[in-house]
Short mmCIF file of C-alpha atoms and ligand atoms in Angstrom, two decimals:
data_model
loop_
_atom_site.label_atom_id
_atom_site.label_comp_id
_atom_site.label_asym_id
_atom_site.label_seq_id
_atom_site.Cartn_x
_atom_site.Cartn_y
_atom_site.Cartn_z
CA MET A 161 -54.22 -72.95 44.14
CA THR A 162 -52.30 -71.37 47.00
CA GLU A 163 -53.43 -72.01 50.53
CA PRO A 164 -55.75 -69.30 51.85
CA ARG A 165 -53.80 -66.88 54.06
CA HIS A 166 -54.90 -66.79 57.66
CA ASP A 167 -52.08 -64.91 59.24
CA PRO A 168 -52.65 -61.12 59.40
CA SER A 169 -48.95 -60.63 58.59
CA ASP A 170 -49.64 -62.15 55.14
CA LEU A 171 -51.49 -58.96 54.43
CA SER A 172 -48.29 -56.93 54.21
CA PRO A 173 -48.07 -56.88 50.37
CA LEU A 174 -51.58 -55.45 50.29
CA ARG A 175 -50.67 -52.89 52.95
CA ALA A 176 -47.75 -51.80 50.76
CA ARG A 177 -50.14 -51.33 47.85
CA LEU A 178 -52.43 -49.33 50.08
CA ALA A 179 -49.55 -46.96 50.81
CA ARG A 180 -49.10 -46.32 47.09
CA VAL A 181 -52.71 -45.42 46.30
CA GLY A 182 -51.98 -41.73 46.90
CA ALA A 183 -49.54 -41.70 43.96
CA LEU A 184 -51.83 -43.28 41.33
CA ASP A 185 -53.20 -41.36 38.36
CA ALA A 186 -56.86 -41.66 37.39
CA ALA A 187 -56.47 -44.68 35.10
CA ALA A 188 -54.21 -46.60 37.47
CA LEU A 189 -56.57 -45.79 40.35
CA ALA A 190 -59.56 -47.29 38.55
CA ALA A 191 -57.56 -50.43 37.69
CA GLU A 192 -56.28 -50.82 41.25
CA ARG A 193 -59.76 -50.46 42.71
CA ILE A 194 -60.92 -53.39 40.59
CA ALA A 195 -57.80 -55.44 41.29
CA VAL A 196 -58.28 -55.10 45.06
CA LEU A 197 -61.99 -54.70 45.69
CA GLY A 198 -63.57 -56.02 42.48
CA ARG A 199 -66.46 -58.39 43.06
CA LYS A 200 -64.90 -60.97 40.78
CA GLY A 201 -61.15 -61.53 41.20
CA GLY A 202 -60.49 -58.68 43.64
CA GLU A 203 -57.76 -59.79 46.02
CA LEU A 204 -59.44 -58.63 49.19
CA THR A 205 -62.79 -59.98 48.02
CA ALA A 206 -61.16 -63.38 47.56
CA LEU A 207 -59.73 -63.29 51.08
CA LEU A 208 -63.11 -62.36 52.54
CA ARG A 209 -64.59 -65.40 50.82
CA THR A 210 -62.20 -67.70 52.66
CA LEU A 211 -63.40 -66.53 56.09
CA PRO A 212 -66.40 -68.95 56.50
CA SER A 213 -64.09 -71.94 56.11
CA LEU A 214 -61.79 -70.89 58.97
CA GLU A 215 -61.75 -71.97 62.60
CA ALA A 216 -63.66 -69.53 64.83
CA ASP A 217 -60.54 -68.02 66.43
CA ALA A 218 -58.67 -67.60 63.20
CA ARG A 219 -61.79 -66.21 61.57
CA ARG A 220 -62.12 -63.52 64.22
CA ALA A 221 -58.55 -62.31 64.12
CA PHE A 222 -57.99 -62.61 60.39
CA GLY A 223 -61.48 -61.36 59.54
CA ALA A 224 -60.99 -58.22 61.59
CA ALA A 225 -57.68 -57.49 59.86
CA VAL A 226 -59.09 -58.08 56.38
CA ASN A 227 -62.15 -55.95 57.05
CA GLU A 228 -60.04 -53.16 58.43
CA LEU A 229 -57.84 -53.27 55.34
CA LYS A 230 -60.88 -53.24 53.08
CA GLN A 231 -62.18 -50.09 54.76
CA ALA A 232 -58.76 -48.48 54.56
CA PHE A 233 -58.60 -49.23 50.81
CA GLU A 234 -62.06 -47.81 50.25
CA ALA A 235 -61.16 -44.64 52.11
CA ALA A 236 -57.81 -44.32 50.25
CA PHE A 237 -59.43 -44.88 46.83
CA ASP A 238 -62.12 -42.30 47.59
CA ALA A 239 -59.58 -39.77 48.88
CA ARG A 240 -57.31 -40.21 45.86
CA ALA A 241 -60.24 -39.91 43.46
CA ALA A 242 -61.35 -36.70 45.18
CA ALA A 243 -57.81 -35.26 45.06
CA LEU A 244 -57.43 -36.07 41.35
CA ASP A 245 -60.80 -34.56 40.66
CA ALA A 246 -59.96 -31.37 42.53
CA ALA A 247 -56.62 -31.08 40.69
CA ARG A 248 -58.31 -31.58 37.34
CA ARG A 249 -60.89 -28.90 38.11
CA ALA A 250 -58.14 -26.49 39.22
CA ARG A 251 -56.26 -27.09 35.92
CA GLU A 252 -59.39 -26.52 33.92
CA ALA A 253 -60.09 -23.31 35.81
CA ALA A 254 -56.53 -22.19 35.01
CA GLY A 255 -56.98 -23.10 31.34
CA ILE A 256 -54.41 -25.94 31.39
CA ASP A 257 -55.37 -28.97 29.31
CA LEU A 258 -53.13 -31.95 29.97
CA THR A 259 -54.57 -33.79 27.00
CA MET A 260 -52.96 -31.26 24.61
CA PRO A 261 -49.80 -32.49 22.86
CA GLY A 262 -46.56 -31.20 24.40
CA ARG A 263 -44.82 -28.23 22.89
CA GLY A 264 -41.09 -28.70 22.17
CA ARG A 265 -38.83 -25.90 23.33
CA TRP A 266 -36.44 -24.27 20.83
CA ILE A 267 -32.89 -24.52 22.03
CA GLY A 268 -30.57 -21.87 20.64
CA ALA A 269 -27.47 -22.96 18.73
CA GLU A 270 -24.67 -21.19 16.95
CA HIS A 271 -25.13 -20.74 13.22
CA PRO A 272 -22.77 -23.14 11.38
CA VAL A 273 -20.89 -20.24 9.77
CA THR A 274 -20.46 -18.50 13.13
CA ARG A 275 -19.13 -21.74 14.56
CA VAL A 276 -16.69 -22.27 11.68
CA ILE A 277 -15.34 -18.72 12.05
CA ALA A 278 -14.91 -19.11 15.82
CA GLU A 279 -13.04 -22.41 15.39
CA ILE A 280 -10.72 -21.07 12.70
CA VAL A 281 -9.92 -17.93 14.67
CA GLU A 282 -9.21 -20.05 17.75
CA LEU A 283 -6.84 -22.38 15.85
CA PHE A 284 -4.82 -19.42 14.57
CA ARG A 285 -4.90 -17.76 17.99
CA GLU A 286 -3.07 -20.81 19.32
CA LEU A 287 -0.37 -20.11 16.72
CA GLY A 288 0.06 -16.51 17.86
CA PHE A 289 -2.29 -14.76 15.42
CA VAL A 290 -4.52 -11.97 16.76
CA VAL A 291 -7.82 -10.78 15.28
CA ALA A 292 -7.88 -7.60 13.19
CA THR A 293 -10.88 -5.97 11.52
CA GLY A 294 -11.48 -3.14 9.09
CA PRO A 295 -14.29 -1.25 7.37
CA GLU A 296 -16.59 -2.86 4.79
CA ALA A 297 -16.76 0.34 2.73
CA GLU A 298 -13.30 0.97 1.28
CA THR A 299 -11.65 3.10 -1.34
CA GLU A 300 -10.25 1.64 -4.51
CA TRP A 301 -6.75 2.16 -3.14
CA TYR A 302 -7.17 -0.12 -0.11
CA ASN A 303 -9.20 -2.74 -1.97
CA PHE A 304 -7.17 -2.83 -5.20
CA GLY A 305 -4.32 -0.35 -5.71
CA ALA A 306 -2.32 -1.01 -2.56
CA LEU A 307 -2.77 -4.73 -3.23
CA ASN A 308 -0.93 -4.39 -6.53
CA PHE A 309 -3.92 -4.71 -8.84
CA PRO A 310 -3.08 -2.99 -12.14
CA ALA A 311 -5.27 0.07 -12.80
CA ASP A 312 -7.27 -1.73 -15.51
CA HIS A 313 -7.80 -4.99 -13.64
CA PRO A 314 -11.17 -6.57 -14.58
CA ALA A 315 -12.11 -7.07 -10.91
CA MET A 316 -12.57 -3.30 -10.71
CA ASP A 317 -15.32 -3.48 -13.31
CA MET A 318 -18.82 -2.47 -12.14
CA HIS A 319 -19.74 -5.96 -13.18
CA ASP A 320 -17.87 -7.55 -10.26
CA THR A 321 -17.62 -4.77 -7.70
CA LEU A 322 -20.41 -2.95 -5.88
CA TYR A 323 -19.61 0.78 -5.87
CA LEU A 324 -21.32 3.11 -3.41
CA ASP A 325 -23.07 6.17 -4.74
CA VAL A 326 -20.94 8.66 -2.79
CA PRO A 327 -18.27 11.16 -3.91
CA GLU A 328 -14.78 9.86 -4.62
CA VAL A 329 -12.28 10.15 -1.79
CA PRO A 330 -9.43 12.46 -2.81
CA GLY A 331 -5.76 11.75 -2.15
CA ASP A 332 -3.23 8.93 -2.61
CA ARG A 333 -5.27 6.39 -0.71
CA GLY A 334 -8.64 7.40 -2.10
CA GLY A 335 -10.60 6.73 -5.26
CA ARG A 336 -14.12 5.47 -5.78
CA VAL A 337 -15.84 4.09 -2.69
CA LEU A 338 -16.89 0.47 -2.86
CA LEU A 339 -17.98 -2.46 -0.73
CA ARG A 340 -14.77 -4.43 -0.20
CA THR A 341 -14.62 -7.43 -2.52
CA HIS A 342 -12.35 -9.34 -0.11
CA THR A 343 -10.87 -8.90 3.37
CA SER A 344 -7.39 -8.28 1.90
CA PRO A 345 -7.60 -4.45 2.35
CA VAL A 346 -7.29 -5.14 6.08
CA GLN A 347 -3.79 -6.51 5.31
CA ILE A 348 -2.96 -2.99 4.11
CA ARG A 349 -4.53 -1.28 7.13
CA THR A 350 -2.71 -3.62 9.52
CA LEU A 351 0.69 -3.06 7.90
CA LEU A 352 0.16 0.70 7.79
CA GLU A 353 -0.95 0.84 11.40
CA SER A 354 1.49 -1.46 13.12
CA GLY A 355 4.14 -2.63 10.66
CA PRO A 356 6.00 -5.93 11.08
CA PRO A 357 6.18 -8.24 12.86
CA VAL A 358 2.46 -8.95 12.35
CA ARG A 359 0.42 -12.10 12.65
CA VAL A 360 -3.28 -11.39 12.16
CA VAL A 361 -6.46 -13.19 11.17
CA ILE A 362 -9.22 -11.03 9.75
CA PRO A 363 -12.78 -12.40 9.80
CA GLY A 364 -15.37 -10.29 8.03
CA LEU A 365 -17.86 -9.79 5.23
CA ALA A 366 -16.99 -9.23 1.60
CA TYR A 367 -19.31 -8.26 -1.26
CA ARG A 368 -19.43 -9.04 -4.95
CA ASN A 369 -21.89 -8.24 -7.67
CA ASP A 370 -22.80 -11.92 -8.06
CA PRO A 371 -26.24 -13.44 -8.55
CA PHE A 372 -27.57 -15.23 -5.47
CA ASP A 373 -27.49 -18.88 -6.58
CA ALA A 374 -26.56 -22.28 -5.13
CA SER A 375 -22.85 -21.46 -4.97
CA HIS A 376 -22.69 -17.63 -4.90
CA ALA A 377 -23.92 -14.98 -2.52
CA PRO A 378 -23.52 -11.22 -2.98
CA ALA A 379 -22.36 -10.94 0.65
CA PHE A 380 -20.22 -13.67 2.15
CA THR A 381 -17.68 -14.21 4.92
CA GLN A 382 -13.93 -14.40 4.50
CA ILE A 383 -11.08 -15.02 6.88
CA GLU A 384 -7.85 -13.43 5.83
CA GLY A 385 -4.50 -14.27 7.36
CA LEU A 386 -1.26 -12.30 7.27
CA ALA A 387 2.15 -13.00 8.77
CA VAL A 388 5.03 -10.62 8.04
CA ASP A 389 8.40 -10.81 9.73
CA GLU A 390 12.07 -11.34 8.96
CA GLY A 391 12.86 -14.70 7.43
CA ILE A 392 9.35 -15.98 6.67
CA SER A 393 9.36 -18.40 3.73
CA PHE A 394 6.96 -20.56 1.74
CA VAL A 395 7.83 -23.40 4.15
CA ASP A 396 6.16 -21.43 6.96
CA LEU A 397 3.08 -20.93 4.79
CA LYS A 398 2.80 -24.65 3.98
CA ALA A 399 3.44 -25.76 7.56
CA THR A 400 0.95 -23.28 9.03
CA LEU A 401 -1.86 -24.01 6.59
CA GLY A 402 -1.25 -27.78 6.66
CA HIS A 403 -1.42 -27.69 10.46
CA PHE A 404 -4.63 -25.68 10.24
CA ALA A 405 -6.24 -28.21 7.87
CA ARG A 406 -5.33 -31.17 10.08
CA ARG A 407 -6.67 -29.43 13.19
CA PHE A 408 -9.83 -28.11 11.58
CA PHE A 409 -10.81 -31.18 9.57
CA ALA A 410 -9.14 -34.41 10.72
CA ALA A 411 -5.65 -35.40 11.83
CA ASP A 412 -5.11 -37.48 8.67
CA THR A 413 -6.40 -34.81 6.26
CA ARG A 414 -4.23 -34.56 3.15
CA VAL A 415 -3.45 -31.18 1.64
CA ARG A 416 -2.01 -30.13 -1.70
CA PHE A 417 -0.94 -26.76 -3.09
CA ARG A 418 -1.61 -25.80 -6.71
CA PRO A 419 0.02 -22.81 -8.39
CA SER A 420 -2.38 -19.90 -8.79
CA PHE A 421 -2.38 -16.16 -9.29
CA PHE A 422 -3.27 -13.17 -7.13
CA PRO A 423 -1.87 -9.68 -7.80
CA PHE A 424 -0.89 -9.29 -4.13
CA THR A 425 1.03 -12.55 -3.67
CA GLU A 426 4.00 -14.05 -5.50
CA PRO A 427 4.20 -16.96 -5.77
CA SER A 428 0.49 -17.71 -5.28
CA ALA A 429 -1.21 -21.00 -4.62
CA GLU A 430 -4.53 -22.59 -3.88
CA MET A 431 -4.76 -25.18 -1.14
CA ASP A 432 -6.97 -28.25 -1.51
CA VAL A 433 -7.90 -30.75 1.19
CA GLY A 434 -8.88 -34.35 0.59
CA CYS A 435 -12.65 -34.42 0.03
CA GLN A 436 -14.41 -34.40 3.40
CA ILE A 437 -17.48 -36.13 2.00
CA CYS A 438 -15.97 -39.17 0.22
CA GLY A 439 -12.54 -39.29 1.87
CA GLY A 440 -10.80 -38.76 -1.48
CA ARG A 441 -12.37 -41.54 -3.54
CA GLY A 442 -14.32 -39.09 -5.67
CA CYS A 443 -17.97 -38.08 -5.32
CA ALA A 444 -20.44 -35.47 -6.54
CA ALA A 445 -19.31 -32.95 -3.91
CA CYS A 446 -15.70 -32.97 -5.16
CA LYS A 447 -16.76 -33.52 -8.78
CA GLY A 448 -14.92 -36.82 -8.80
CA THR A 449 -11.50 -35.30 -8.08
CA GLY A 450 -11.19 -36.38 -4.42
CA TRP A 451 -10.08 -32.83 -3.54
CA MET A 452 -11.80 -29.68 -2.32
CA GLU A 453 -10.35 -26.22 -2.73
CA ILE A 454 -10.48 -24.34 0.55
CA LEU A 455 -8.23 -21.29 0.30
CA GLY A 456 -6.00 -18.99 -1.72
CA CYS A 457 -2.58 -18.06 -0.43
CA GLY A 458 0.90 -16.91 -1.31
CA MET A 459 3.97 -14.92 -0.33
CA VAL A 460 3.14 -11.24 0.12
CA HIS A 461 4.17 -9.38 -3.05
CA PRO A 462 7.10 -6.98 -2.42
CA ASN A 463 5.04 -4.17 -3.99
CA VAL A 464 2.38 -4.64 -1.30
CA LEU A 465 5.00 -4.33 1.42
CA SER A 466 6.50 -1.19 -0.09
CA ASN A 467 3.01 0.31 -0.66
CA CYS A 468 2.66 0.09 3.12
CA GLY A 469 6.10 1.51 3.88
CA VAL A 470 7.53 -1.87 4.86
CA ASP A 471 11.13 -2.62 3.79
CA ALA A 472 10.66 -5.46 1.30
CA GLU A 473 14.37 -6.28 1.39
CA ARG A 474 14.26 -7.02 5.08
CA PHE A 475 10.75 -8.45 5.57
CA THR A 476 8.80 -11.22 3.90
CA GLY A 477 5.44 -12.71 4.69
CA PHE A 478 2.62 -14.97 3.67
CA ALA A 479 -1.09 -14.31 3.33
CA PHE A 480 -4.14 -16.48 2.84
CA GLY A 481 -7.85 -16.04 2.40
CA MET A 482 -10.69 -18.50 2.84
CA GLY A 483 -14.49 -18.46 2.85
CA PRO A 484 -16.21 -19.75 6.01
CA HIS A 485 -19.53 -20.08 4.15
CA ARG A 486 -17.85 -22.42 1.66
CA ILE A 487 -15.94 -24.26 4.37
CA ALA A 488 -19.17 -24.81 6.33
CA MET A 489 -20.72 -26.24 3.14
CA LEU A 490 -17.78 -28.63 2.65
CA ARG A 491 -17.68 -29.66 6.28
CA TYR A 492 -21.40 -30.29 6.75
CA GLY A 493 -22.17 -31.39 3.18
CA ILE A 494 -24.54 -28.46 2.53
CA PRO A 495 -25.48 -28.45 -1.18
CA ASP A 496 -26.79 -24.88 -1.51
CA ILE A 497 -25.21 -21.76 0.02
CA ARG A 498 -28.63 -20.12 0.28
CA LEU A 499 -29.50 -22.49 3.12
CA LEU A 500 -26.90 -20.66 5.19
CA TYR A 501 -28.72 -17.35 4.73
CA GLU A 502 -32.36 -18.28 5.14
CA GLY A 503 -32.47 -18.96 8.88
CA ASP A 504 -34.90 -21.84 8.38
CA MET A 505 -35.08 -23.59 11.74
CA ARG A 506 -35.82 -26.95 10.11
CA PHE A 507 -32.40 -26.74 8.48
CA LEU A 508 -30.47 -25.06 11.30
CA GLY A 509 -31.94 -27.47 13.85
CA GLN A 510 -30.16 -30.36 12.11
CA LEU A 511 -26.79 -28.68 12.56
CA GLY A 512 -27.50 -27.25 16.00
CA GLY A 513 -25.94 -28.25 19.24
CA GLY A 514 -23.01 -26.86 21.10
CA ARG A 515 -19.54 -26.53 19.85
N1 LIG B 895 -8.34 -12.12 -1.49
C1 LIG B 895 -8.34 -13.38 -2.19
C2 LIG B 895 -9.77 -13.64 -2.70
O1 LIG B 895 -10.70 -13.02 -2.24
C3 LIG B 895 -7.91 -14.50 -1.30
C4 LIG B 895 -6.47 -14.40 -0.92
C5 LIG B 895 -6.11 -13.76 0.25
C6 LIG B 895 -5.50 -14.99 -1.68
C7 LIG B 895 -4.77 -13.68 0.62
C8 LIG B 895 -4.17 -14.93 -1.32
C9 LIG B 895 -3.81 -14.28 -0.18
O2 LIG B 895 -9.97 -14.49 -3.55
#
């Protein structure tokens, strides 16, 4: 047992509590009223009970202080209760119910494909590439012929290419009108418009007559790249794309080039990066190979240069094309491309956040 307090200055902790009554909510207010004034165990009640045992002088001075404090507490508790009550009634009148669960706010975020495109464009911008764009409806000449596809190439089949139901465009650069099957026709437009030296990246949509399944979409993004100048060699291609992979993925990302074929590049290659999911050990995402294919590339075919009026003896160049939808899938481990088209906030919310 502590000694009963007889000195009015001992009341200072209680005075401090009195000052805080105005900040209590309804539950804390009820508890504090009992803790201070409760008939059993209330702190002020206990002090009042000590008064009869005090000397007359002490009883007068201390008793007055304790009684004054008790009245102050009663007034403060009543005032706070009235204020809380008034606030509650005002909320009810305004239709606000604080017992309802909170509503989370949607915070906007870039779509993962938008983010991937922006990052890739920025990395190439640092290397001196500028953005170029072109139309999505093209003639056969821009999409195929100028790019050195032979006239009977299977890609031109209705099976793979979406043709538009409009009259053929006459002239050398015409032919049937189609939805571009890749962004490569913008290589042609860029060379025709500005000629070398050129360094461009071309983000845009491409279309193919594919079923919409886990790994194909009839409309998908591509980023094309083209550099044409005097003295450009395969070494420039490898250095540029290797640098890109290490900046975009991780500084220790391994790359490899495999021989491939495209009508508009010679030689042609495909570039793989070490699997971003398993780090190269082999997993389901890389089908056990440890590698993921991310782009097609090659040295611009001399026929493409001459189709655009560029002197193929003097100029050389490299080109590449990659799919941001696919790259977003590899980077974020997304198993089904359709998730990137559906706009389901439960999915997008997991990848949200700023760049
Ligand atoms: N256009 C090719 C495709 O869609 C990609 C590519 C672009 C390959 C440029 C080489 C050079 O598959």
